[in-house]
Coordinates of C-alpha atoms and ligand atoms in Angstrom, one line a residue:
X239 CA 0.0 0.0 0.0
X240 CA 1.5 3.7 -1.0
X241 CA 0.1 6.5 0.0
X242 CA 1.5 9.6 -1.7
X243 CA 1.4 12.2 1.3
X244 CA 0.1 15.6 0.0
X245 CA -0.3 14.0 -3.4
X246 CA 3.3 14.9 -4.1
X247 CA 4.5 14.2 -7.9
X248 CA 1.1 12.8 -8.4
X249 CA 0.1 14.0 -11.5
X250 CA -3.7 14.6 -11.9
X251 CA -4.5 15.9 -15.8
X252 CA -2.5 17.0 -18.3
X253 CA -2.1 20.7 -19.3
X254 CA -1.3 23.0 -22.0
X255 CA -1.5 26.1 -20.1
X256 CA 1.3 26.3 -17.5
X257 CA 4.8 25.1 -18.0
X258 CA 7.2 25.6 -14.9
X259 CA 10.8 24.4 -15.0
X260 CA 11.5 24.7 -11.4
X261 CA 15.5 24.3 -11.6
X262 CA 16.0 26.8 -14.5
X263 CA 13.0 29.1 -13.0
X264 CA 11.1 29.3 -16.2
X265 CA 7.6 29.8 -16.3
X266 CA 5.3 29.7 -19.5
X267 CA 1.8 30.4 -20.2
X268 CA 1.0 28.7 -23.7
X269 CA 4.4 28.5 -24.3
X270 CA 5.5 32.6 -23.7
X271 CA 8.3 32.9 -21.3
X272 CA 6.6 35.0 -18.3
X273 CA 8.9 38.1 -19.2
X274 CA 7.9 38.1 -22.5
X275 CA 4.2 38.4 -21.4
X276 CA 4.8 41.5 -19.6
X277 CA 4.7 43.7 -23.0
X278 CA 0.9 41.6 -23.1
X279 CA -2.4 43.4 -21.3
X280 CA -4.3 41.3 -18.7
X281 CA -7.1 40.9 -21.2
X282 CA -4.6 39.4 -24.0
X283 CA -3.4 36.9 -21.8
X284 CA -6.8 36.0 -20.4
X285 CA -7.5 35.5 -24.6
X286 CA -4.4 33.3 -24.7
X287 CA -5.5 31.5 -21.5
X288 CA -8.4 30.7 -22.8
X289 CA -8.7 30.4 -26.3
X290 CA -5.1 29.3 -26.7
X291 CA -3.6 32.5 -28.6
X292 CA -2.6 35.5 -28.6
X293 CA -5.6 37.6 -29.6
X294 CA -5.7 40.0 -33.1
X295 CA -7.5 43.3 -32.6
X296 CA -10.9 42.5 -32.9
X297 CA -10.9 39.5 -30.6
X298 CA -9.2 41.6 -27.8
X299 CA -11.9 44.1 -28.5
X300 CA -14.5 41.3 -28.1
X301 CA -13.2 39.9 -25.0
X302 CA -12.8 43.5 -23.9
X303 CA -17.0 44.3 -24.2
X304 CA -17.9 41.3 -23.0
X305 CA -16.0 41.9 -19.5
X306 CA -17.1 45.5 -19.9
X307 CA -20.7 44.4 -19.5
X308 CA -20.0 41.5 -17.2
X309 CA -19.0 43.9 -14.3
X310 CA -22.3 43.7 -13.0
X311 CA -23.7 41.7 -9.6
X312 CA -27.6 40.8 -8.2
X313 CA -27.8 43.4 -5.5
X314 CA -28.3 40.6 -3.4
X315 CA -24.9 39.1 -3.6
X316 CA -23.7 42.8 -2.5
X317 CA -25.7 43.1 0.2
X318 CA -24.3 40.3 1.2
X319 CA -21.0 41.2 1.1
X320 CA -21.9 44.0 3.2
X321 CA -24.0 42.5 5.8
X322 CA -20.7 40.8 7.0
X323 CA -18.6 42.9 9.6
X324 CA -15.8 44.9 8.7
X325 CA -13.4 42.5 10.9
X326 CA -14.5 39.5 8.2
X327 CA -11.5 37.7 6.9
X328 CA -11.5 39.2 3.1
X329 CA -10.7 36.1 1.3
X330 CA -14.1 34.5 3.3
X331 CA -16.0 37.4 2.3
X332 CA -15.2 36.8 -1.6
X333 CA -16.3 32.6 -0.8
X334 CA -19.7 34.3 0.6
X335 CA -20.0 36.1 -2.5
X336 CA -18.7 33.8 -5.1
X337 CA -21.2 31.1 -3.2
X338 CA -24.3 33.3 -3.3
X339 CA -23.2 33.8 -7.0
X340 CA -23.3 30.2 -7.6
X341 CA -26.7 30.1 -6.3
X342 CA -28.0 32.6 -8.5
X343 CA -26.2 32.1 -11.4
X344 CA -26.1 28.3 -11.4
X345 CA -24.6 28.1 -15.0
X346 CA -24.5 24.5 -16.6
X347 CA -21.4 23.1 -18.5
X348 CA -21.9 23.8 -22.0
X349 CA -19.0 23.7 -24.4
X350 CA -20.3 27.1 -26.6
X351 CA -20.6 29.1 -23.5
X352 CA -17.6 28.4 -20.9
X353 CA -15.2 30.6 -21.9
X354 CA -17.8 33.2 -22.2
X355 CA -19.1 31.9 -18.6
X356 CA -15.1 32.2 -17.4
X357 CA -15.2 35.6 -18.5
X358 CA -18.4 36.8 -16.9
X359 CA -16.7 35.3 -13.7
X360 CA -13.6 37.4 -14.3
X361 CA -15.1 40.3 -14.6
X362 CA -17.5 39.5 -11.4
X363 CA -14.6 38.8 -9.5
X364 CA -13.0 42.4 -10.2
X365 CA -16.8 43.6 -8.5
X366 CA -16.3 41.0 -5.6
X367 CA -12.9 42.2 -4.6
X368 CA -12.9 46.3 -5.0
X369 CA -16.5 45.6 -3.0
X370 CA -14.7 43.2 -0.2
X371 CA -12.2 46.1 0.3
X372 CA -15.4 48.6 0.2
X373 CA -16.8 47.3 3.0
X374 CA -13.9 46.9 5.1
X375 CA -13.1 50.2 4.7
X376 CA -16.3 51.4 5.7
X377 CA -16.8 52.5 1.7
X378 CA -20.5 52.6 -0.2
X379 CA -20.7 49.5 -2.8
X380 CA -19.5 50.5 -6.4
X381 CA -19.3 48.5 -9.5
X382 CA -16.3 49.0 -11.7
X383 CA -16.6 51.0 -14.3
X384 CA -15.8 49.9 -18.1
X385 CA -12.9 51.1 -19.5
X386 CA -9.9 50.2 -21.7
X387 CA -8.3 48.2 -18.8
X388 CA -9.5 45.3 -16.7
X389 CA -6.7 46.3 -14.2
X390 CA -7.5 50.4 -14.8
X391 CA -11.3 49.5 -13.8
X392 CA -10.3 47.8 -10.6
X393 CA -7.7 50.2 -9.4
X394 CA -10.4 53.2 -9.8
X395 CA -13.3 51.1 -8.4
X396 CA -11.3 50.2 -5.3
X397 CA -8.7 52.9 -4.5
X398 CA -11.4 55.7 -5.5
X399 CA -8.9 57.5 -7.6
X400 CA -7.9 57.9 -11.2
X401 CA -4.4 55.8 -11.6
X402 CA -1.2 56.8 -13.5
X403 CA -0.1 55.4 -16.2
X404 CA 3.0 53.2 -14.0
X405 CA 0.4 52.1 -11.8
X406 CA -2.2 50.8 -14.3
X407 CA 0.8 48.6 -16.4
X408 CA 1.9 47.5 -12.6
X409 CA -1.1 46.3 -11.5
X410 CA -1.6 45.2 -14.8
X411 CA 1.6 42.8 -15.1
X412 CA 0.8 41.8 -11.6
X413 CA -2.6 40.3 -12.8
X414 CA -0.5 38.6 -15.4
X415 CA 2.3 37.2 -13.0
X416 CA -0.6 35.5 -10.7
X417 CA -2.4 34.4 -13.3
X418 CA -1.9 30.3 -12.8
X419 CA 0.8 28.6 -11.4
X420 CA -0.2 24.9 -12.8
X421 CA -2.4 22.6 -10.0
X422 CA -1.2 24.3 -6.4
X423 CA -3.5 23.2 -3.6
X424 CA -6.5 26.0 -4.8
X425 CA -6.7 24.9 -8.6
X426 CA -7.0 21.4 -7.1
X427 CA -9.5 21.9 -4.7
X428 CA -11.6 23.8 -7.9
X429 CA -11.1 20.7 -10.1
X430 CA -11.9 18.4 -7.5
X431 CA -15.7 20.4 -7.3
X432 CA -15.6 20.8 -11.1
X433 CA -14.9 16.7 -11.7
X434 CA -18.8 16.6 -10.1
X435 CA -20.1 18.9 -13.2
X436 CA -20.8 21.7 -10.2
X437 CA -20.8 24.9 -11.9
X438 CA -17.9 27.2 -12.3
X439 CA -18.6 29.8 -10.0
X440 CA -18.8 26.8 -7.1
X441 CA -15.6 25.6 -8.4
X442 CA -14.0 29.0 -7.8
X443 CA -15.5 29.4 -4.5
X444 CA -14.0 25.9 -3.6
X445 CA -10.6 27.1 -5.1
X446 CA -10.7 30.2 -2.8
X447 CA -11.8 28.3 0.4
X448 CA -8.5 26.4 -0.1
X449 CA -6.4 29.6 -1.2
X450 CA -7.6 31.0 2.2
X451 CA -5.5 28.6 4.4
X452 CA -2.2 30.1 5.5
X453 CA 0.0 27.3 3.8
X454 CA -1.5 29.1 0.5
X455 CA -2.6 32.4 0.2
X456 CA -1.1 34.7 2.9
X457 CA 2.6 34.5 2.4
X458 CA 2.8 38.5 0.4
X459 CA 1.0 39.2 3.7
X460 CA 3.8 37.5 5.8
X461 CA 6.4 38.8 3.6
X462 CA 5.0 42.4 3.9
X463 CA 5.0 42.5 8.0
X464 CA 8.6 41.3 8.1
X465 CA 9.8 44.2 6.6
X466 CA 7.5 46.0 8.9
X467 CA 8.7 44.1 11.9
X468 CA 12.0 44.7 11.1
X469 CA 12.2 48.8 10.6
X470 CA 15.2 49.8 8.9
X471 CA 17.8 47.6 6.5
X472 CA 20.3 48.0 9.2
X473 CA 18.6 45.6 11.6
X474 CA 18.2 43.1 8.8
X475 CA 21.5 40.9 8.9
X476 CA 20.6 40.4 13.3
X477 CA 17.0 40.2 12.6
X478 CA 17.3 37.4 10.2
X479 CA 20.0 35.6 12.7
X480 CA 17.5 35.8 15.2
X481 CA 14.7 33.8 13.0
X482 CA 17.7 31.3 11.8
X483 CA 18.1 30.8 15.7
X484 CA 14.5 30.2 16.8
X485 CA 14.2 27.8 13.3
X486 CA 11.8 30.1 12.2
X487 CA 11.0 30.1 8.2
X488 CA 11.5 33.4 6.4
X489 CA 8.4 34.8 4.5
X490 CA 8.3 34.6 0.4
X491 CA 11.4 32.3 0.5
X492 CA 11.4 28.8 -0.8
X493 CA 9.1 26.3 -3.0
X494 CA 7.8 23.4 -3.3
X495 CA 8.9 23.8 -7.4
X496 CA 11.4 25.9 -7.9
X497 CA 14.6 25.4 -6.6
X498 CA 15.9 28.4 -7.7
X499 CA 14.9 32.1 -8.1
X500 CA 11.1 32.5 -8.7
X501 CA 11.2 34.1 -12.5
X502 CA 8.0 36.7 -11.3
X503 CA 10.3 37.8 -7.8
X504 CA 12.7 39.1 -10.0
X505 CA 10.1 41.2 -12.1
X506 CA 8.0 42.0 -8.9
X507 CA 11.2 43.3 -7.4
X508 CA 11.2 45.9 -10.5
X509 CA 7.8 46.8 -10.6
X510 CA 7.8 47.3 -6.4
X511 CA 11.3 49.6 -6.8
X512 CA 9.9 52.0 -9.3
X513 CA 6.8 52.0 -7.3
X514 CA 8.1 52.2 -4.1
X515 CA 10.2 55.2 -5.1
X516 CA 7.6 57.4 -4.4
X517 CA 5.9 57.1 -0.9
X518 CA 9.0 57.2 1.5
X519 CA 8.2 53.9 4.2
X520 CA 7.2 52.2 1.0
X521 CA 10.9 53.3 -0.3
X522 CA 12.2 52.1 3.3
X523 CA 10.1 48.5 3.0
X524 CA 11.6 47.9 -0.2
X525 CA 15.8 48.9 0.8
X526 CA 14.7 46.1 4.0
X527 CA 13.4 43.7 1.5
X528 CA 16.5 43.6 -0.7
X529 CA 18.5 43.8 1.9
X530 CA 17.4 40.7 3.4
X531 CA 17.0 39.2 -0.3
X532 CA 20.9 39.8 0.0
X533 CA 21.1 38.0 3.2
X534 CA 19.0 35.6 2.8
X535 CA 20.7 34.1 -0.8
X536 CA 24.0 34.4 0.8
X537 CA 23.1 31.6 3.9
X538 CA 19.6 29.8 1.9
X539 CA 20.2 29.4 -1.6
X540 CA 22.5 26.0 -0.4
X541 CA 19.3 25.2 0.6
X542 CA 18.0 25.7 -2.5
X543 CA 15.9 28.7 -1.0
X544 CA 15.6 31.8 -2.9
X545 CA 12.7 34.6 -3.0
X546 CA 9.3 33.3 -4.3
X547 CA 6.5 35.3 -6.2
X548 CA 5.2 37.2 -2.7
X549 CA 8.3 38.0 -1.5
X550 CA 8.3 41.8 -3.3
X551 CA 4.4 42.0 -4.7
X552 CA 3.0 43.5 -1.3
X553 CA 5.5 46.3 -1.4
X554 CA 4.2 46.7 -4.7
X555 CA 0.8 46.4 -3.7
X556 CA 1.2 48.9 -0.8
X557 CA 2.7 51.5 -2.6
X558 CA -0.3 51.7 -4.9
X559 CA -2.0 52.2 -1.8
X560 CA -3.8 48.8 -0.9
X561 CA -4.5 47.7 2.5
X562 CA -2.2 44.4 3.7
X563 CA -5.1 42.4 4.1
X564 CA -6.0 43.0 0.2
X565 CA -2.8 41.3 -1.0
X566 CA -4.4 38.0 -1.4
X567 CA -7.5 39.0 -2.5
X568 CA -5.8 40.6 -5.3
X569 CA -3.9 37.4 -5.8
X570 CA -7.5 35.3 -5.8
X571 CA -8.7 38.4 -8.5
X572 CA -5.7 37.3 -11.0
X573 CA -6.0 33.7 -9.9
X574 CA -9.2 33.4 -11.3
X575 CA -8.2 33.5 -14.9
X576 CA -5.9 30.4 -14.3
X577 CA -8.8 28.3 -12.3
X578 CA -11.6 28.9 -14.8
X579 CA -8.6 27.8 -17.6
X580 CA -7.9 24.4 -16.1
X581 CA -11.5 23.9 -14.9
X582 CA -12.5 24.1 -18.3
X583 CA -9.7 22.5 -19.9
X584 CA -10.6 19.3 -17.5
X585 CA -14.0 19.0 -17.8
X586 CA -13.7 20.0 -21.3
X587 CA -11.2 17.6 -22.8
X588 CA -10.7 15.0 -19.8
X589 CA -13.5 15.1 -18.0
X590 CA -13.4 12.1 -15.2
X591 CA -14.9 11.9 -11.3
X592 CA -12.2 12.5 -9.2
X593 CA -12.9 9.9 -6.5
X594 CA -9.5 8.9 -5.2
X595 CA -9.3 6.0 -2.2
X596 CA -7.9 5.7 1.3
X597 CA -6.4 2.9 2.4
X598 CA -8.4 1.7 5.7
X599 CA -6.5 1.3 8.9
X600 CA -9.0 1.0 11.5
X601 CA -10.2 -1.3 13.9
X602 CA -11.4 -4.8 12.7
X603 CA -15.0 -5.7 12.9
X604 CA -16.9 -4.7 16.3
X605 CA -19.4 -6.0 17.9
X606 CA -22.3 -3.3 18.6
X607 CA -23.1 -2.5 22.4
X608 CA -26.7 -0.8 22.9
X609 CA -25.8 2.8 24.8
X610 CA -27.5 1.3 27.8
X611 CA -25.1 -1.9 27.7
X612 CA -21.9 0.4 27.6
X613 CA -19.7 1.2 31.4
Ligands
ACO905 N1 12.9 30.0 5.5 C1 13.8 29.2 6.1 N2 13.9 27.9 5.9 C2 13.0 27.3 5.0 C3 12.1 28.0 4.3 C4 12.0 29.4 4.6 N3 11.1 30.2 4.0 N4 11.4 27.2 3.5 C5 11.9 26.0 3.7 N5 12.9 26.0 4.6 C6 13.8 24.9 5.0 C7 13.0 24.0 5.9 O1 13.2 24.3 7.2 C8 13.7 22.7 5.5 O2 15.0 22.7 6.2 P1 15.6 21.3 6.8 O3 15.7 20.4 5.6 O4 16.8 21.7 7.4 O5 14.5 20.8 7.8 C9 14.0 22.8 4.1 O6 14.1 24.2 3.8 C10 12.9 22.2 3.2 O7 11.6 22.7 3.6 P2 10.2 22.0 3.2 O8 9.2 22.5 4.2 O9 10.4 20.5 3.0 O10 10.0 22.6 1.8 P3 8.6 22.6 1.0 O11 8.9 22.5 -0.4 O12 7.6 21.7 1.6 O13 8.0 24.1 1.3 C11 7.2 26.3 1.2 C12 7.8 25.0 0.4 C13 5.9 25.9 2.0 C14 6.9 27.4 0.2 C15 8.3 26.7 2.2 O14 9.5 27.1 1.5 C16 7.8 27.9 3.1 O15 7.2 27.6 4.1 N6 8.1 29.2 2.7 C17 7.6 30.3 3.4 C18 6.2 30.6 3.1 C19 6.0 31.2 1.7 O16 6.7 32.1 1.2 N7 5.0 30.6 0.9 C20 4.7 31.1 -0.4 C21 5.0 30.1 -1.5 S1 4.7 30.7 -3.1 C22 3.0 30.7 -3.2 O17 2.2 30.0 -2.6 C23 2.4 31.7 -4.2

């Protein structure tokens, strides 16, 4: 009997969507290199994600208005993002709302209409999160606006402010640098729901039930409060002998795949310097963050242990002027793209229950005692 612990190296479908080569730190989407797909817009690559290619003009500009007039939400499902208290865990506030979508929306598999059902979920999603934030904040509701950017639309509907140019292609290659990351324990937990035929907006609201455990989503947030924790990039080399002391792990270092450093650190790292340069502690967060990037190569990396993907985005994040707690909300809004992709590419080409086994290790058979017969 084998039981593979955490499903390690099991493989569970094939894919043509992600490729990751964990010792060279290459990622691909469709076979782009992730750098390359920095000169794309969030839209193109949701087109390549889910049709396959990179769009021409008039596809982009279809995809385009049909987000554009997705944006929109049952009143209901933002009252009842509302109703919950400003204390709510954000991430369990987007699974109330993406269930009480499922409920009403309810949408069937149907091979002419998932993609178009994928992006209507996008484009909810973008509603879902500036709205999360919203209420925390103590904000009315608002619905994003259409406009020539996915990522343009969220940053005004959520920061209530028009954004610069820098910080619309930021949050913009941000979207793209989350987009999917193969089968990681949310993806999973979505194909699991969609190998029943549940409908996709279930799916996604299993996928974010398991992104909101701290072994998944969180780490930007953990990353983000070190550098707070620590103050200044002087205390950085005694700070980080004092975790290496007490066996502590280091936040947005290491993973499971790569084994070197995480291709999207190094272009968050760019992104959250040019950013960062203009609010002063955001400036400071980032001089802590490389330094202990510095320190933390020189005594992990034999280890194998370099910066991951959340190691710089919250700096990023923050000096747009996001709350911590919306770092992994934002990283469930880009995330969606890559769930509804393999959701669809599953039950759409390899469709199968997923029903694993477990191996039972109980007690042999028992004879019953009536409650009255029991000491
Ligand atoms: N800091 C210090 N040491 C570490 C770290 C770290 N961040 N990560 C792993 N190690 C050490 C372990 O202590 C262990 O050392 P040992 O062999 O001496 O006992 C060794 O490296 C291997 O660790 P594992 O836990 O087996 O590695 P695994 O592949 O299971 O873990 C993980 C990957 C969970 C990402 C881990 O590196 C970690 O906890 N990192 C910090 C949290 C984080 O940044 N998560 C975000 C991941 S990216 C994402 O989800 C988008």
């Amino acid at each position: 009997m084998q039981v593979s612990r955490g499903l390690e190296d099991v493989i569970i479908k094939t894919t043509s969507l992600t490729f990751i080569d964990g010792e060279k730190g290459i990622l691909r989407y469709r076979g782009y290199d992730i750098n390359d797909l920095m000169n794309a817009s969030y839209e193109e690559v949701i087109y390549l994600m889910l049709y396959g290619d990179l769009p021409s003009r008039g596809e982009l500009e279809e995809v385009k208005s049909i987000i554009n007039e997705s944006y929109d939400v049952p009143e209901s499902v933002i009252n009842v993002i509302f109703s919950l208290g400003r204390s709510c865990d954000p991430i369990g506030m987007m699974e109330t709302a993406f269930g009480a979508l499922a409920s009403v929306y309810n949408p069937a598999w149907d091979k002419e209409r998932d993609k178009e059902t994928a992006l209507k979920i996008i484009a909810k999603a973008s509603t879902v999160t500036c709205n999360v934030m919203r209420a925390k904040e103590g904000l009315k509701p608002k619905v994003p606006e259409p406009s020539e950017s996915y990522a343009k639309s969220f940053l005004r509907s959520s920061l209530d402010k028009e954004p610069d140019e820098l910080e619309v292609k930021a949050m913009d290659n941000s979207l793209v640098l989350y987009t999917d990351h193969e089968v990681p324990a949310s993806t999973t937990a979505g194909l699991v729901t969609a190998s029943t035929l549940s409908d996709m907006y279930s799916c996604v609201t299993a996928a974010l039930a398991a992104l909101k455990g701290p072994l998944h989503g969180g780490a930007a947030e953990g990353a983000f409060n070190q550098f707070v924790d620590i103050g200044s990039p002087e205390k950085v080399e005694e700070w980080f002998s004092r975790k290496m002391e007490e066996k502590k792990r280091i936040m947005g270092f290491g993973h499971r795949v790569y084994k070197t450093y995480d291709p999207r650190a190094k272009i968050f790292k760019r992104l959250a310097e040019s950013l960062s340069s203009r609010k002063p502690e955001a400036k400071t967060y980032f001089k802590i963050a490389s330094k202990l990037d510095e320190v933390g190569e020189k005594h992990l990396s034999e280890k194998k242990l370099f910066p991951n993907t959340d190691f710089y985005s919250g700096i990023l994040f923050y000096s747009m002027g996001f709350p911590v707690y919306m770092f992994t909300p934002i990283f469930a809004l880009s995330r969606t793209l890559g769930w509804t992709s393999h959701f669809i590419e599953y039950v759409e080409e390899q469709h199968r229950l997923i029903r694993p086994r477990a191996a039972y290790v109980g007690a042999e058979k028992r004879e019953f005692v009536p409650l009255e017969k029991r000491s």
